[in-house]
Coordinates of C-alpha atoms and ligand atoms in Angstrom, one line a residue:
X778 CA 31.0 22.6 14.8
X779 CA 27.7 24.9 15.3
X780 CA 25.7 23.5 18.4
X781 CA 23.0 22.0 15.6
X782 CA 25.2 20.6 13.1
X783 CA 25.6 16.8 14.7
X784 CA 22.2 16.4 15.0
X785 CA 21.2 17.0 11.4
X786 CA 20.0 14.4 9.2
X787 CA 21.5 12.9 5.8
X788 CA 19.4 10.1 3.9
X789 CA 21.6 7.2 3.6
X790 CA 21.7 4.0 1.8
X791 CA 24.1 1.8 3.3
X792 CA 27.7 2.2 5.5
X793 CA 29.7 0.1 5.2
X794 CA 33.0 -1.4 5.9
X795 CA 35.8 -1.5 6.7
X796 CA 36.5 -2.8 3.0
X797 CA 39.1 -1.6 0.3
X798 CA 39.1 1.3 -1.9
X799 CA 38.6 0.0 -4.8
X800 CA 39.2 2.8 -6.8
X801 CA 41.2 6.0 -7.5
X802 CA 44.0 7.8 -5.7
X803 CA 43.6 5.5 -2.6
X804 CA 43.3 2.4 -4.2
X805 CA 43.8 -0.6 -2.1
X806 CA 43.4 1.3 1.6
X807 CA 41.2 0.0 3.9
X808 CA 38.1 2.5 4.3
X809 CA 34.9 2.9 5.5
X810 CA 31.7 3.8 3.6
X811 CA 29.1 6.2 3.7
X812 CA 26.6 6.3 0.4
X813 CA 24.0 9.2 0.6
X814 CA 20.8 8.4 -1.5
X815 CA 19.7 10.7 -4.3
X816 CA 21.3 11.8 -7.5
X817 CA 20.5 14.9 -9.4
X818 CA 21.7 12.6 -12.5
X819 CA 20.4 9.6 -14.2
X820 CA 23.4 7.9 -16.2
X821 CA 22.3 4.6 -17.9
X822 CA 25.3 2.3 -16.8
X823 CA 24.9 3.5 -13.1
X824 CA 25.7 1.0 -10.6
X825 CA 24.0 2.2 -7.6
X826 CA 20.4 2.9 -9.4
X827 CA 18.4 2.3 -6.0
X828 CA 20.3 5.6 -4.5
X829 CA 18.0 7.5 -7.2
X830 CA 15.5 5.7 -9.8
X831 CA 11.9 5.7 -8.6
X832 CA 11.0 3.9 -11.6
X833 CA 12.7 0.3 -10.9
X834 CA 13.4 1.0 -6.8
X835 CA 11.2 2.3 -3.9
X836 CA 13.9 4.6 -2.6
X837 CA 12.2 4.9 0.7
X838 CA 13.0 0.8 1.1
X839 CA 16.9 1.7 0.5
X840 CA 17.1 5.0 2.9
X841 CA 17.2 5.3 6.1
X842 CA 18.3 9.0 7.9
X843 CA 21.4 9.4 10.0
X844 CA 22.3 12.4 12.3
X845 CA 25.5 13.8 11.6
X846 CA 26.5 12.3 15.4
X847 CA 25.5 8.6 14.8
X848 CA 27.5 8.4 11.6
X849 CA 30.8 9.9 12.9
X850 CA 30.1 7.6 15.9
X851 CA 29.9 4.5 14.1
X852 CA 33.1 5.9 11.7
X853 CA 35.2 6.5 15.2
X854 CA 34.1 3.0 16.3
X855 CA 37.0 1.6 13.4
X856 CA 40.5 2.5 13.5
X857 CA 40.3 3.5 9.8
X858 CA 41.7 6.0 8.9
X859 CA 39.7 7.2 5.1
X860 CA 36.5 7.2 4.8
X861 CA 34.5 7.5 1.4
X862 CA 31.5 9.2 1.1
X863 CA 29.8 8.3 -2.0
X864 CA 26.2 8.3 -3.4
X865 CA 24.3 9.0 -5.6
X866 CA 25.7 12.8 -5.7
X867 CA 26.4 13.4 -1.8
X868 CA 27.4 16.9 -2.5
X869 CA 23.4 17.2 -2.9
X870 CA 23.0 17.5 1.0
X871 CA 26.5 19.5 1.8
X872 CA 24.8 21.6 4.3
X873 CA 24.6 18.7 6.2
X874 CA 27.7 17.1 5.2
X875 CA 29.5 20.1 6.2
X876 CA 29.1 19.1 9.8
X877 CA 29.5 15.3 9.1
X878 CA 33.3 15.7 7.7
X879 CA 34.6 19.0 10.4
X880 CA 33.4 16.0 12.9
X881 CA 35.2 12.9 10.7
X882 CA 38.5 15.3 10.6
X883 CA 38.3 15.8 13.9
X884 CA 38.4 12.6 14.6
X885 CA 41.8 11.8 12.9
X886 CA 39.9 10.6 10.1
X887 CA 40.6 11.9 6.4
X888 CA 38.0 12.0 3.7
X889 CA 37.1 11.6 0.2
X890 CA 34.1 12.8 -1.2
X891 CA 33.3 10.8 -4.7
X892 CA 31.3 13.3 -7.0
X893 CA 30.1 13.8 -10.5
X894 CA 31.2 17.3 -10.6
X895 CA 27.8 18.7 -11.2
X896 CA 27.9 21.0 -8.0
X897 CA 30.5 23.5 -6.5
X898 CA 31.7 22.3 -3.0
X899 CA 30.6 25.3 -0.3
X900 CA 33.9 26.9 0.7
X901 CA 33.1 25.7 4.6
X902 CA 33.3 21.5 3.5
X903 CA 36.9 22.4 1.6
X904 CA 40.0 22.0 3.5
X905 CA 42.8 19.6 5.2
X906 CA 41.3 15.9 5.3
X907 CA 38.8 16.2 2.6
X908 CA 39.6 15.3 -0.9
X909 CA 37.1 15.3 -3.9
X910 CA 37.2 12.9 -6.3
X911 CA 35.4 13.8 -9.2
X912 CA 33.8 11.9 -11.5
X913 CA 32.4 14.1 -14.8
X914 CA 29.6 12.1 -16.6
X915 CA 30.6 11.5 -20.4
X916 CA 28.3 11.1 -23.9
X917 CA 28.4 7.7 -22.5
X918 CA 26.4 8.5 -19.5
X919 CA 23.0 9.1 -21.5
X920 CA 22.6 12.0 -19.7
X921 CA 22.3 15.2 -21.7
X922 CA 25.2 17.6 -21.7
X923 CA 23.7 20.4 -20.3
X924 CA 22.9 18.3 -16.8
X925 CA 25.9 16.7 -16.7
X926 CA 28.6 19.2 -17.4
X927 CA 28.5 22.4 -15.6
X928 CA 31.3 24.2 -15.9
X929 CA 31.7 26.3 -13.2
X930 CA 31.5 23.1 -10.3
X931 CA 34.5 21.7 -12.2
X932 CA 36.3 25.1 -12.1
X933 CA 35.4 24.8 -8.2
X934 CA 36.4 21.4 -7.5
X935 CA 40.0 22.1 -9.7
X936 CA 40.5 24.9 -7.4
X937 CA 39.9 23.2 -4.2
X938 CA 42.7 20.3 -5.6
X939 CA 40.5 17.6 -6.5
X940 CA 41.7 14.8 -8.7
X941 CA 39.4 13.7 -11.7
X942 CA 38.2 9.9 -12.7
X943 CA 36.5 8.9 -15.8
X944 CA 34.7 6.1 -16.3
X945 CA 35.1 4.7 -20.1
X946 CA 32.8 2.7 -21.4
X947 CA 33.8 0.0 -24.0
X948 CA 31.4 0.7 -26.5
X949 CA 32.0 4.3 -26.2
X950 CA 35.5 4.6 -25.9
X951 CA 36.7 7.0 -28.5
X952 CA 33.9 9.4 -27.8
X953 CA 34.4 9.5 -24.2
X954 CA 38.3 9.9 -24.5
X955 CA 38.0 12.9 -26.9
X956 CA 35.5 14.4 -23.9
X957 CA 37.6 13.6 -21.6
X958 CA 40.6 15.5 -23.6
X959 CA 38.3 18.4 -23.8
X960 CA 37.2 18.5 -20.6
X961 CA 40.4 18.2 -19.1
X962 CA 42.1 21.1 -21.3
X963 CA 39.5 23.7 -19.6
X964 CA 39.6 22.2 -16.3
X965 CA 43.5 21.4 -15.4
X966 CA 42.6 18.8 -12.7
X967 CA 46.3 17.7 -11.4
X968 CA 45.8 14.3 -11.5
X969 CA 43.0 12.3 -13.8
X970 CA 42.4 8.3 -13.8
X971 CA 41.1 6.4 -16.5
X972 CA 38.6 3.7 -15.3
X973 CA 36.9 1.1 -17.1
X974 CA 33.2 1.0 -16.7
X975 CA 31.8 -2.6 -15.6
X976 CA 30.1 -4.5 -13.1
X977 CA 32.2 -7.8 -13.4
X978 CA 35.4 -8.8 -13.7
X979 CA 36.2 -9.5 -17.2
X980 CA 34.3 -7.1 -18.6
X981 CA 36.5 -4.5 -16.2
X982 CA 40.2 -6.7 -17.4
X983 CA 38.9 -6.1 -20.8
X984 CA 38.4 -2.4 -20.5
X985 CA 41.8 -2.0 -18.2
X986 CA 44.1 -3.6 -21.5
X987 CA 41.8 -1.3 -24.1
X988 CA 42.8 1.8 -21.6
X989 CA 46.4 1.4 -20.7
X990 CA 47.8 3.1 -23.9
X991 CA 45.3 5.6 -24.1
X992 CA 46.4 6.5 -20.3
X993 CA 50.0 6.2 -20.7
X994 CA 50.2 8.4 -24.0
X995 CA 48.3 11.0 -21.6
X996 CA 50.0 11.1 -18.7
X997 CA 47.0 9.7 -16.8
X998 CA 46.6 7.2 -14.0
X999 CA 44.5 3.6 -14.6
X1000 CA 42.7 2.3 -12.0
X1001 CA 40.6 -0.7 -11.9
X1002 CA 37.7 -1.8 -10.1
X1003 CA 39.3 -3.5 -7.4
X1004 CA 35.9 -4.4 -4.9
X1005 CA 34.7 -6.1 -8.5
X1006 CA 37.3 -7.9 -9.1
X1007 CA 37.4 -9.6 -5.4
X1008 CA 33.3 -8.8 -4.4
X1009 CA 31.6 -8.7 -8.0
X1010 CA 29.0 -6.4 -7.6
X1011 CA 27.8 -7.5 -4.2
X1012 CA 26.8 -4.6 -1.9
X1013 CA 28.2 -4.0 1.0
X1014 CA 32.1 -3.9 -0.3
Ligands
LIG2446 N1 35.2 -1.0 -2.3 C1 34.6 0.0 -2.9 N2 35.3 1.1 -3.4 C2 34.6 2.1 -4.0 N3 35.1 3.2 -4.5 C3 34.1 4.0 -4.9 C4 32.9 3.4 -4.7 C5 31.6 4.0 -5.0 O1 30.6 3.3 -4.9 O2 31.6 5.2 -5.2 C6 33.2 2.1 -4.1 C7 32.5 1.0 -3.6 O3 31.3 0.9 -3.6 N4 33.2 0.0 -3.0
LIG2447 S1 26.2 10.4 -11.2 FE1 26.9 8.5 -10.2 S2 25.2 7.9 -8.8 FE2 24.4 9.5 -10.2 S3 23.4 8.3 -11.8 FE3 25.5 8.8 -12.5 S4 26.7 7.0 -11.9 FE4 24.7 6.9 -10.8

């Protein structure tokens, strides 16, 4: 790590943990949580709002900063082994993050970095122990398709062998699944989830049974919600 690089600073919402992944590849593993404030998008159904909406939160209230040293301190202080740093869009400060996972790997730890796919990772923050899991915004979203979809961050992230995860809303769900097929025709991501969009349980059951054929006929992975289904939306899980 360059001599500066543990002491620089990322804006953070909350760490927490250890809990269980409640989605994706790693479903079900105990992890730790890092979630970086600030998102460079603005999708209607988001779930974590106060990482990025000055209009309903006072994002000051829900950041603090964090040197690069404290958080892989407090990450070495648990045997757990994965730790998930989410947002907001945490590849938004990768400067800093690029010290943050050299010292997490380090450590013994192995990473995955949850991303909408709007931003190439720098070539320094690829490599063993750091997985991107990314998360391209859909019609659904509400966010207009030149923000969300830039192509050349997806062909980035398929290069540096991340796996992809939709999120389907209900409402939405034939619209979404033909973007998805799109997407996923130009961007050859080797593994893609289907996940139901939701902030409680039923809605997410519902979502998982309207899914499973339209996974299975692909080829693609289902994953629920899993910290909904035990937590509900409580933070902190
Ligand atoms: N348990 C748990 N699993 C998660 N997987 C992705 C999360 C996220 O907020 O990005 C998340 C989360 O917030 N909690
Ligand atoms: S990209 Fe993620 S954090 Fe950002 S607004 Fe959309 S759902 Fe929320």
């Amino acid at each position: 790590m360059p001599p500066a690089a543990d002491t620089a600073r990322l804006l953070v919402t909350e760490t927490f943990g250890p809990t269980l992944q409640g989605e994706g590849p790693n479903l079900g593993e105990p992890a730790l949580f890092i979630r970086l404030s600030r998102c460079n998008l603005t999708c209607q159904w988001c779930d974590e709002p106060h990482t990025w909406d000055t209009s309903r939160f006072d994002l000051q209230e829900h950041t603090r900063t964090h040197t690069v040293r404290e958080l892989s301190r407090w990450a070495q202080t648990h045997p757990t082994e994965l730790v998930v740093i989410t947002g907001g869009e945490p590849l938004l400060h990768q400067q800093q993050l690029v010290g943050l996972v050299d010292a997490l790997v380090a450590g013994g730890k192995r990473v995955e970095i949850e991303t909408n796919g709007t931003i190439a990772p720098l070539p320094e923050i690829r490599g063993d122990g750091v997985r991107f899991n990314v998360s391209p915004k859909l019609a659904s979203s509400g966010v207009s398709r030149s923000r969300r979809y830039r192509p050349e961050a997806l062909s980035a992230l398929v290069e540096a062998d991340s796996i992809c995860k939709f999120v389907v809303t209900t409402a939405h769900r034939d619209a979404d699944l033909a973007e998805a097929d799109q997407l996923v025709t130009e961007h050859p991501f080797r593994q893609v989830w289907l996940m139901p969009e939701g902030i409680t349980e039923p809605v997410v059951r519902t979502g998982l049974r309207l899914l499973a054929d339209h996974a299975l006929v692909r080829g693609w992975s289902l994953t629920p919600r899993l910290h909904v289904t035990i937590w509900g939306n409580q933070h902190g899980h």
